[in-house]
Amino acid sequence: MIFARRVLAIAWKDLVAEWRDRESITAMCFFAFLVLFLFNFALGGDQTLIRGASSGLLWLAFAFTAVLGLARSVQGELANDCLDGLLLYPAEREAIFLGKLCGSFSVILLVELISFPIFSVLYNMDIWSQLPKLLLITVPATLGFATAGTLLSAMTVGLRAREAMLPFLLFPLTIPLILAAVRGTEVVLRGEAFELAMPWLKLMAAFDVLFLVGSLLTFELLIEE
Amino acid sequence: MVKAPDPMSGQSVERTIAVLTVVGLAAGLYSAFVYAPADAVQGEVQRLMYLHVPLILISYLAFFVVFVASLLYLWRRQSWYDAVAHSSAEIGVLFTALSIAIGSIWGRPTWGAWWTWDARLTTTAILLLVFLGYLMLRTLVDDPSRGATFCAVLGILGFLDIPIIHMSVVWWRTLHQPASMLRPGPSAVAPDMQVALYANLVAFGLLYAYLLIKRLQIEGAREELLRLQMELLG
């Protein structure tokens, strides 16, 4: 019980800090909007082409946006020696990891929820009737992305080339998630039977379990001094 | 410095492997270009298979060695295991890149394209990207022991992620001819060709072993140099 409270305390700290300046969320939302907006030009305004590619474009926009947020989440701890303070917090390392994960996950999910209406308008898609199914795809995909991202940003945060290294490590590893989310979203948006998305949901579950367990087992080794 | 099985001491072992590698590669080339018949459909260009297939199979082995050595490093904390993982990853990346390049040259006349987004091609490309990231991360982390830990974690998770990546890409699309060696049932390859293929597989396996030994010696020499520098500078 105390473990869960510690996790929530760290997540709460991140969310309060985020709420005070709203810097990440603003930047991420604007970035997601911009990417979705710019993709239109790449496809030359061809409506059938845009509709066919829309789920892929949506998830690429989310992936780029999520990397922004993930990099900031751990990087924010570097200023004023916050990381040392965080490590002094009398909690298990696993609790620190899960706390950071919950914080990043909530921020990314919120940005995705804000981006859905923008997507719906820009790409002329009806997503409202499908929202519960869409969330069934979005939540596990975001969870896996946030887990792998939190672990990898703990590795890359101290590097000179961290802006380049985090996506370089994160994207190849998370290709299954991106593929699964794109296919799942396609199934939902085209109104096909939801059973077609089931294998992809299982795949995302396997990814999430692998990276959650892997992160919990190894996070302590990554941040020990 | 940790004295795990010291690669320096096995001079005779190293020489034996060196000789065997040279002989094996020569025999491999002979069997690939002279002994094996030209393919009935694809003609001479099919001989690239004798390099393409062994290279990729040995690079799978190399990445498996990275996985095992990384686990052992995190468990035992001996720098020798990290050196093995690092060296094996370098050779694995080299072999994978060579195999992709050769496959690409083979694919151009047979499939009519340098590259297609077929499942196994894509998985292999992702595998290459994951371990390129692994090597880049290592060069960027200044503290060697932290770099070793980071890479060990990445090596383990990256390796375990491969089946998931492969699954996702297979469901995505498939065009590559099915595996002809690693599959149950009668082989799809003619006996003469099989001989050439296995000869090259053994040859490249030996080459891998030899490169690994050499790379470990360089790593040992580097550590020795570092130690001497520390000593001199006090």
Coordinates of N, CA and C in Angstrom, one line a residue, chain B residues 69-228:
Chain B
A69 N 25.9 -12.7 -22.8 CA 27.0 -12.0 -22.1 C 26.5 -10.8 -21.3
S70 N 25.4 -10.1 -21.8 CA 24.8 -9.0 -21.1 C 24.2 -9.5 -19.8
L71 N 23.5 -10.6 -19.9 CA 22.9 -11.2 -18.6 C 24.0 -11.5 -17.6
L72 N 25.1 -12.2 -18.1 CA 26.1 -12.6 -17.2 C 26.8 -11.3 -16.6
Y73 N 26.9 -10.3 -17.4 CA 27.6 -9.0 -16.9 C 26.7 -8.4 -15.8
L74 N 25.4 -8.3 -16.0 CA 24.6 -7.8 -14.9 C 24.6 -8.6 -13.7
W75 N 24.8 -9.9 -13.9 CA 24.8 -10.8 -12.7 C 26.1 -10.8 -12.0
R76 N 27.2 -11.0 -12.8 CA 28.5 -11.2 -12.2 C 29.3 -9.9 -12.1
R77 N 29.0 -8.9 -12.9 CA 29.7 -7.6 -12.9 C 31.2 -7.7 -13.2
Q78 N 31.5 -8.6 -14.1 CA 32.9 -8.7 -14.6 C 33.1 -8.1 -15.9
S79 N 34.1 -7.3 -16.1 CA 34.2 -6.5 -17.3 C 34.4 -7.3 -18.5
W80 N 34.9 -8.6 -18.3 CA 35.2 -9.5 -19.4 C 33.9 -9.8 -20.2
Y81 N 32.8 -10.0 -19.4 CA 31.5 -10.3 -20.1 C 31.0 -9.1 -20.9
D82 N 31.3 -7.9 -20.4 CA 30.9 -6.7 -21.2 C 31.7 -6.6 -22.4
A83 N 33.0 -7.0 -22.3 CA 33.9 -6.9 -23.5 C 33.3 -7.9 -24.6
V84 N 32.9 -9.1 -24.1 CA 32.4 -10.1 -25.1 C 31.1 -9.6 -25.7
A85 N 30.2 -9.0 -24.9 CA 29.0 -8.4 -25.5 C 29.3 -7.4 -26.5
H86 N 30.2 -6.4 -26.2 CA 30.5 -5.3 -27.0 C 31.1 -5.9 -28.4
S87 N 32.1 -6.8 -28.2 CA 32.8 -7.3 -29.4 C 31.8 -8.0 -30.3
S88 N 31.0 -8.8 -29.7 CA 30.0 -9.7 -30.5 C 29.0 -8.8 -31.2
A89 N 28.6 -7.7 -30.5 CA 27.6 -6.8 -31.1 C 28.3 -6.1 -32.4
E90 N 29.5 -5.7 -32.2 CA 30.2 -5.1 -33.4 C 30.2 -6.1 -34.6
I91 N 30.6 -7.3 -34.3 CA 30.7 -8.3 -35.4 C 29.3 -8.6 -36.0
G92 N 28.3 -8.7 -35.0 CA 27.0 -8.9 -35.5 C 26.5 -7.8 -36.4
V93 N 26.7 -6.6 -36.0 CA 26.3 -5.5 -36.9 C 27.0 -5.5 -38.2
L94 N 28.3 -5.8 -38.2 CA 29.0 -5.9 -39.5 C 28.4 -7.0 -40.4
F95 N 28.2 -8.2 -39.8 CA 27.7 -9.3 -40.6 C 26.3 -9.0 -41.1
T96 N 25.4 -8.4 -40.2 CA 24.1 -8.1 -40.6 C 24.1 -7.1 -41.8
A97 N 24.9 -6.1 -41.7 CA 25.0 -5.1 -42.7 C 25.5 -5.7 -44.0
L98 N 26.5 -6.6 -44.0 CA 27.0 -7.3 -45.1 C 25.9 -8.2 -45.8
S99 N 25.2 -8.9 -44.9 CA 24.2 -9.8 -45.4 C 23.1 -9.0 -46.1
I100 N 22.7 -7.9 -45.5 CA 21.7 -7.0 -46.2 C 22.2 -6.5 -47.5
A101 N 23.4 -6.1 -47.5 CA 24.0 -5.5 -48.8 C 24.0 -6.6 -49.9
I102 N 24.5 -7.8 -49.5 CA 24.6 -8.9 -50.4 C 23.2 -9.3 -50.9
G103 N 22.2 -9.4 -49.9 CA 20.9 -9.7 -50.3 C 20.3 -8.7 -51.2
S104 N 20.7 -7.5 -51.0 CA 20.2 -6.4 -51.9 C 20.7 -6.6 -53.3
I105 N 21.9 -7.0 -53.4 CA 22.5 -7.2 -54.8 C 21.9 -8.4 -55.4
W106 N 21.5 -9.4 -54.6 CA 20.9 -10.6 -55.1 C 19.4 -10.3 -55.5
G107 N 18.8 -9.4 -54.7 CA 17.4 -9.1 -54.9 C 17.1 -8.3 -56.2
R108 N 18.1 -7.5 -56.5 CA 17.9 -6.6 -57.7 C 17.6 -7.4 -59.0
P109 N 18.5 -8.4 -59.4 CA 18.1 -9.2 -60.6 C 17.0 -10.2 -60.4
T110 N 16.8 -10.7 -59.2 CA 15.8 -11.7 -59.0 C 14.4 -11.2 -58.7
W111 N 14.3 -10.2 -57.8 CA 13.0 -9.6 -57.5 C 12.7 -8.3 -58.3
G112 N 13.8 -7.8 -58.9 CA 13.6 -6.6 -59.6 C 13.7 -5.3 -58.7
A113 N 14.2 -5.5 -57.5 CA 14.2 -4.3 -56.6 C 15.4 -4.5 -55.6
W114 N 16.0 -3.4 -55.3 CA 17.1 -3.5 -54.3 C 16.5 -3.8 -52.9
W115 N 15.4 -3.3 -52.7 CA 14.8 -3.4 -51.3 C 13.3 -3.6 -51.5
T116 N 12.7 -4.5 -50.7 CA 11.3 -4.5 -50.6 C 10.9 -4.6 -49.1
W117 N 9.7 -4.1 -48.8 CA 9.3 -4.1 -47.3 C 8.7 -5.4 -46.9
D118 N 9.5 -6.5 -47.3 CA 9.0 -7.8 -46.9 C 9.3 -8.0 -45.4
A119 N 8.6 -9.0 -44.8 CA 8.7 -9.2 -43.3 C 10.1 -9.4 -42.8
R120 N 10.8 -10.4 -43.4 CA 12.1 -10.7 -42.9 C 13.2 -9.7 -43.2
L121 N 13.1 -9.0 -44.3 CA 14.0 -7.9 -44.6 C 13.8 -6.8 -43.6
T122 N 12.5 -6.5 -43.3 CA 12.2 -5.4 -42.4 C 12.7 -5.7 -41.0
T123 N 12.4 -7.0 -40.5 CA 12.9 -7.4 -39.2 C 14.4 -7.2 -39.1
T124 N 15.1 -7.7 -40.2 CA 16.5 -7.6 -40.1 C 17.0 -6.2 -40.1
A125 N 16.4 -5.3 -40.9 CA 16.8 -3.9 -40.8 C 16.6 -3.3 -39.5
I126 N 15.5 -3.7 -38.8 CA 15.2 -3.2 -37.5 C 16.2 -3.7 -36.5
L127 N 16.6 -5.0 -36.6 CA 17.6 -5.6 -35.8 C 18.9 -4.8 -35.9
L128 N 19.3 -4.5 -37.2 CA 20.5 -3.7 -37.4 C 20.4 -2.3 -36.7
L129 N 19.2 -1.7 -36.8 CA 19.0 -0.4 -36.2 C 19.2 -0.5 -34.7
V130 N 18.6 -1.5 -34.1 CA 18.6 -1.7 -32.6 C 20.1 -1.8 -32.2
F131 N 20.8 -2.6 -32.9 CA 22.2 -2.8 -32.4 C 23.2 -1.7 -32.8
L132 N 22.8 -1.0 -33.9 CA 23.6 0.2 -34.2 C 23.4 1.2 -33.0
G133 N 22.1 1.3 -32.6 CA 21.9 2.2 -31.4 C 22.7 1.8 -30.2
Y134 N 22.7 0.4 -30.0 CA 23.5 -0.1 -28.9 C 25.0 0.3 -29.0
L135 N 25.6 0.2 -30.2 CA 27.0 0.6 -30.4 C 27.1 2.2 -30.2
M136 N 26.2 2.9 -30.7 CA 26.3 4.4 -30.5 C 26.2 4.8 -29.1
L137 N 25.2 4.1 -28.3 CA 25.1 4.5 -26.9 C 26.4 4.2 -26.2
R138 N 27.1 3.1 -26.5 CA 28.3 2.8 -25.9 C 29.4 3.9 -26.1
T139 N 29.5 4.4 -27.3 CA 30.5 5.4 -27.6 C 30.2 6.7 -26.9
L140 N 28.9 7.0 -26.6 CA 28.5 8.3 -26.1 C 28.6 8.4 -24.6
V141 N 28.5 7.2 -23.9 CA 28.6 7.3 -22.4 C 30.0 7.3 -22.0
D142 N 30.4 8.4 -21.3 CA 31.8 8.6 -20.9 C 32.3 7.6 -19.9
D143 N 31.5 7.3 -18.8 CA 31.9 6.4 -17.8 C 31.7 5.0 -18.3
P144 N 32.9 4.2 -18.4 CA 32.8 2.9 -19.0 C 31.9 1.9 -18.3
S145 N 31.9 2.0 -16.9 CA 31.0 1.0 -16.2 C 29.5 1.3 -16.4
R146 N 29.2 2.6 -16.4 CA 27.8 3.0 -16.7 C 27.4 2.6 -18.1
G147 N 28.3 2.9 -19.1 CA 28.0 2.5 -20.4 C 27.8 1.0 -20.6
A148 N 28.6 0.2 -19.8 CA 28.5 -1.2 -19.9 C 27.1 -1.6 -19.4
T149 N 26.7 -1.0 -18.2 CA 25.4 -1.4 -17.7 C 24.2 -1.0 -18.6
F150 N 24.3 0.2 -19.1 CA 23.3 0.7 -20.1 C 23.2 -0.3 -21.2
C151 N 24.3 -0.6 -21.8 CA 24.3 -1.5 -23.0 C 23.8 -2.9 -22.7
A152 N 24.2 -3.3 -21.5 CA 23.7 -4.7 -21.1 C 22.2 -4.7 -21.1
V153 N 21.6 -3.7 -20.4 CA 20.1 -3.6 -20.4 C 19.5 -3.5 -21.8
L154 N 20.1 -2.7 -22.6 CA 19.6 -2.5 -24.0 C 19.8 -3.8 -24.8
G155 N 21.0 -4.5 -24.6 CA 21.2 -5.7 -25.3 C 20.2 -6.8 -24.9
I156 N 19.8 -6.9 -23.6 CA 18.9 -7.9 -23.2 C 17.5 -7.5 -23.7
L157 N 17.0 -6.3 -23.5 CA 15.7 -5.9 -23.9 C 15.5 -5.9 -25.4
G158 N 16.6 -5.4 -26.1 CA 16.6 -5.4 -27.5 C 16.5 -6.8 -28.1
F159 N 17.2 -7.8 -27.5 CA 17.1 -9.1 -28.0 C 15.8 -9.7 -27.8
L160 N 15.2 -9.5 -26.6 CA 13.9 -10.1 -26.2 C 12.8 -9.4 -27.1
D161 N 13.0 -8.2 -27.5 CA 12.0 -7.5 -28.3 C 12.0 -8.0 -29.7
I162 N 13.0 -8.7 -30.2 CA 13.1 -9.1 -31.6 C 11.9 -10.0 -32.0
P163 N 11.6 -11.1 -31.1 CA 10.4 -11.9 -31.5 C 9.1 -11.0 -31.7
I164 N 8.9 -10.0 -30.8 CA 7.7 -9.2 -30.9 C 7.8 -8.4 -32.2
I165 N 9.0 -7.8 -32.5 CA 9.1 -7.0 -33.7 C 8.8 -7.9 -34.9
H166 N 9.4 -9.1 -34.9 CA 9.2 -10.0 -36.0 C 7.8 -10.4 -36.2
M167 N 7.1 -10.7 -35.1 CA 5.7 -11.0 -35.2 C 4.9 -9.9 -35.8
S168 N 5.1 -8.7 -35.3 CA 4.4 -7.5 -35.8 C 4.6 -7.3 -37.3
V169 N 5.9 -7.5 -37.7 CA 6.2 -7.3 -39.1 C 5.7 -8.4 -40.0
V170 N 5.6 -9.6 -39.5 CA 5.1 -10.7 -40.3 C 3.6 -10.5 -40.5
W171 N 2.9 -10.1 -39.5 CA 1.5 -9.8 -39.7 C 1.3 -8.7 -40.6
W172 N 2.3 -7.8 -40.7 CA 2.2 -6.6 -41.5 C 2.2 -7.1 -43.0
R173 N 3.2 -7.9 -43.4 CA 3.4 -8.4 -44.7 C 4.4 -9.4 -44.9
T174 N 4.3 -10.2 -45.9 CA 5.3 -11.3 -46.2 C 5.5 -11.5 -47.7
L175 N 6.7 -11.6 -48.1 CA 7.0 -11.8 -49.5 C 8.3 -12.7 -49.6
H176 N 9.2 -12.6 -48.7 CA 10.5 -13.3 -48.7 C 10.2 -14.8 -48.9
Q177 N 11.1 -15.5 -49.6 CA 10.9 -16.9 -49.7 C 11.1 -17.5 -48.3
P178 N 10.3 -18.5 -48.0 CA 10.4 -19.0 -46.7 C 11.7 -19.6 -46.4
A179 N 12.1 -19.7 -45.0 CA 13.4 -20.1 -44.6 C 13.6 -21.5 -45.2
S180 N 14.8 -21.7 -45.8 CA 15.1 -23.0 -46.4 C 15.9 -23.9 -45.5
M181 N 16.6 -23.3 -44.6 CA 17.5 -24.1 -43.7 C 16.8 -24.4 -42.3
L182 N 16.4 -23.3 -41.7 CA 15.8 -23.4 -40.3 C 14.4 -23.8 -40.4
R183 N 14.0 -24.9 -40.9 CA 12.6 -25.3 -40.9 C 12.5 -26.8 -40.8
P184 N 11.4 -27.3 -40.2 CA 11.3 -28.8 -40.1 C 11.0 -29.4 -41.5
G185 N 11.1 -30.7 -41.6 CA 10.8 -31.4 -42.9 C 12.0 -31.4 -43.8
P186 N 11.8 -32.1 -45.0 CA 12.8 -32.2 -46.0 C 13.3 -30.9 -46.5
S187 N 14.6 -30.8 -46.7 CA 15.2 -29.5 -47.1 C 14.8 -29.1 -48.5
A188 N 14.7 -27.8 -48.7 CA 14.3 -27.3 -50.0 C 15.6 -27.0 -50.9
V189 N 16.7 -27.3 -50.4 CA 18.0 -27.0 -51.1 C 18.6 -28.3 -51.7
A190 N 19.0 -28.3 -52.9 CA 19.7 -29.5 -53.5 C 20.9 -29.9 -52.8
P191 N 21.2 -31.2 -52.7 CA 22.3 -31.7 -51.9 C 23.7 -31.0 -52.1
D192 N 24.1 -30.8 -53.4 CA 25.3 -30.1 -53.7 C 25.3 -28.7 -53.1
M193 N 24.2 -28.0 -53.2 CA 24.1 -26.7 -52.7 C 24.1 -26.7 -51.2
Q194 N 23.5 -27.7 -50.6 CA 23.6 -27.8 -49.1 C 25.0 -27.9 -48.6
V195 N 25.8 -28.7 -49.3 CA 27.2 -28.9 -48.9 C 27.9 -27.5 -48.9
A196 N 27.7 -26.8 -50.0 CA 28.3 -25.5 -50.1 C 27.8 -24.5 -49.0
L197 N 26.5 -24.6 -48.7 CA 25.9 -23.8 -47.7 C 26.5 -24.1 -46.4
Y198 N 26.6 -25.4 -46.0 CA 27.1 -25.7 -44.7 C 28.6 -25.4 -44.6
A199 N 29.3 -25.6 -45.7 CA 30.7 -25.3 -45.7 C 30.9 -23.8 -45.3
N200 N 30.1 -23.0 -46.0 CA 30.2 -21.5 -45.7 C 29.8 -21.2 -44.3
L201 N 28.7 -21.9 -43.9 CA 28.2 -21.6 -42.5 C 29.3 -21.8 -41.5
V202 N 30.0 -23.0 -41.7 CA 31.1 -23.3 -40.7 C 32.2 -22.3 -40.9
A203 N 32.6 -21.9 -42.1 CA 33.6 -21.0 -42.4 C 33.3 -19.6 -41.7
F204 N 32.1 -19.1 -41.8 CA 31.8 -17.9 -41.2 C 31.7 -18.0 -39.7
G205 N 31.3 -19.1 -39.2 CA 31.3 -19.3 -37.8 C 32.7 -19.2 -37.2
L206 N 33.6 -19.8 -37.9 CA 35.1 -19.7 -37.5 C 35.5 -18.3 -37.6
L207 N 35.1 -17.6 -38.7 CA 35.6 -16.2 -38.9 C 35.0 -15.4 -37.7
Y208 N 33.8 -15.7 -37.3 CA 33.2 -15.0 -36.2 C 34.0 -15.2 -34.9
A209 N 34.4 -16.5 -34.7 CA 35.1 -16.8 -33.5 C 36.5 -16.1 -33.5
Y210 N 37.1 -16.1 -34.7 CA 38.4 -15.5 -34.8 C 38.4 -14.0 -34.5
L211 N 37.4 -13.3 -35.2 CA 37.2 -11.9 -35.0 C 36.9 -11.6 -33.5
L212 N 36.1 -12.4 -32.9 CA 35.8 -12.2 -31.5 C 37.0 -12.2 -30.6
I213 N 37.9 -13.2 -30.9 CA 39.1 -13.4 -30.1 C 40.0 -12.1 -30.3
K214 N 40.2 -11.7 -31.6 CA 41.0 -10.6 -31.9 C 40.5 -9.3 -31.2
R215 N 39.1 -9.1 -31.3 CA 38.5 -8.0 -30.7 C 38.7 -7.9 -29.2
L216 N 38.6 -9.1 -28.6 CA 38.8 -9.2 -27.1 C 40.2 -8.8 -26.7
Q217 N 41.2 -9.2 -27.6 CA 42.6 -8.9 -27.3 C 42.8 -7.4 -27.4
I218 N 42.1 -6.8 -28.4 CA 42.2 -5.3 -28.5 C 41.7 -4.6 -27.2
E219 N 40.5 -5.2 -26.8 CA 39.9 -4.6 -25.6 C 40.8 -4.8 -24.4
G220 N 41.4 -6.0 -24.3 CA 42.4 -6.3 -23.2 C 43.6 -5.3 -23.2
A221 N 44.1 -5.1 -24.5 CA 45.2 -4.2 -24.6 C 44.8 -2.8 -24.3
R222 N 43.6 -2.4 -24.6 CA 43.2 -1.0 -24.3 C 43.1 -0.8 -22.8
E223 N 42.5 -1.8 -22.1 CA 42.4 -1.7 -20.6 C 43.8 -1.7 -20.0
E224 N 44.8 -2.5 -20.6 CA 46.1 -2.5 -20.1 C 46.8 -1.1 -20.3
L225 N 46.6 -0.5 -21.4 CA 47.1 0.8 -21.7 C 46.5 1.8 -20.7
L226 N 45.2 1.7 -20.5 CA 44.6 2.6 -19.6 C 45.2 2.5 -18.2
R227 N 45.4 1.2 -17.8 CA 46.0 1.0 -16.4 C 47.4 1.6 -16.3
L228 N 48.2 1.4 -17.4 CA 49.6 1.9 -17.4 C 49.6 3.4 -17.4

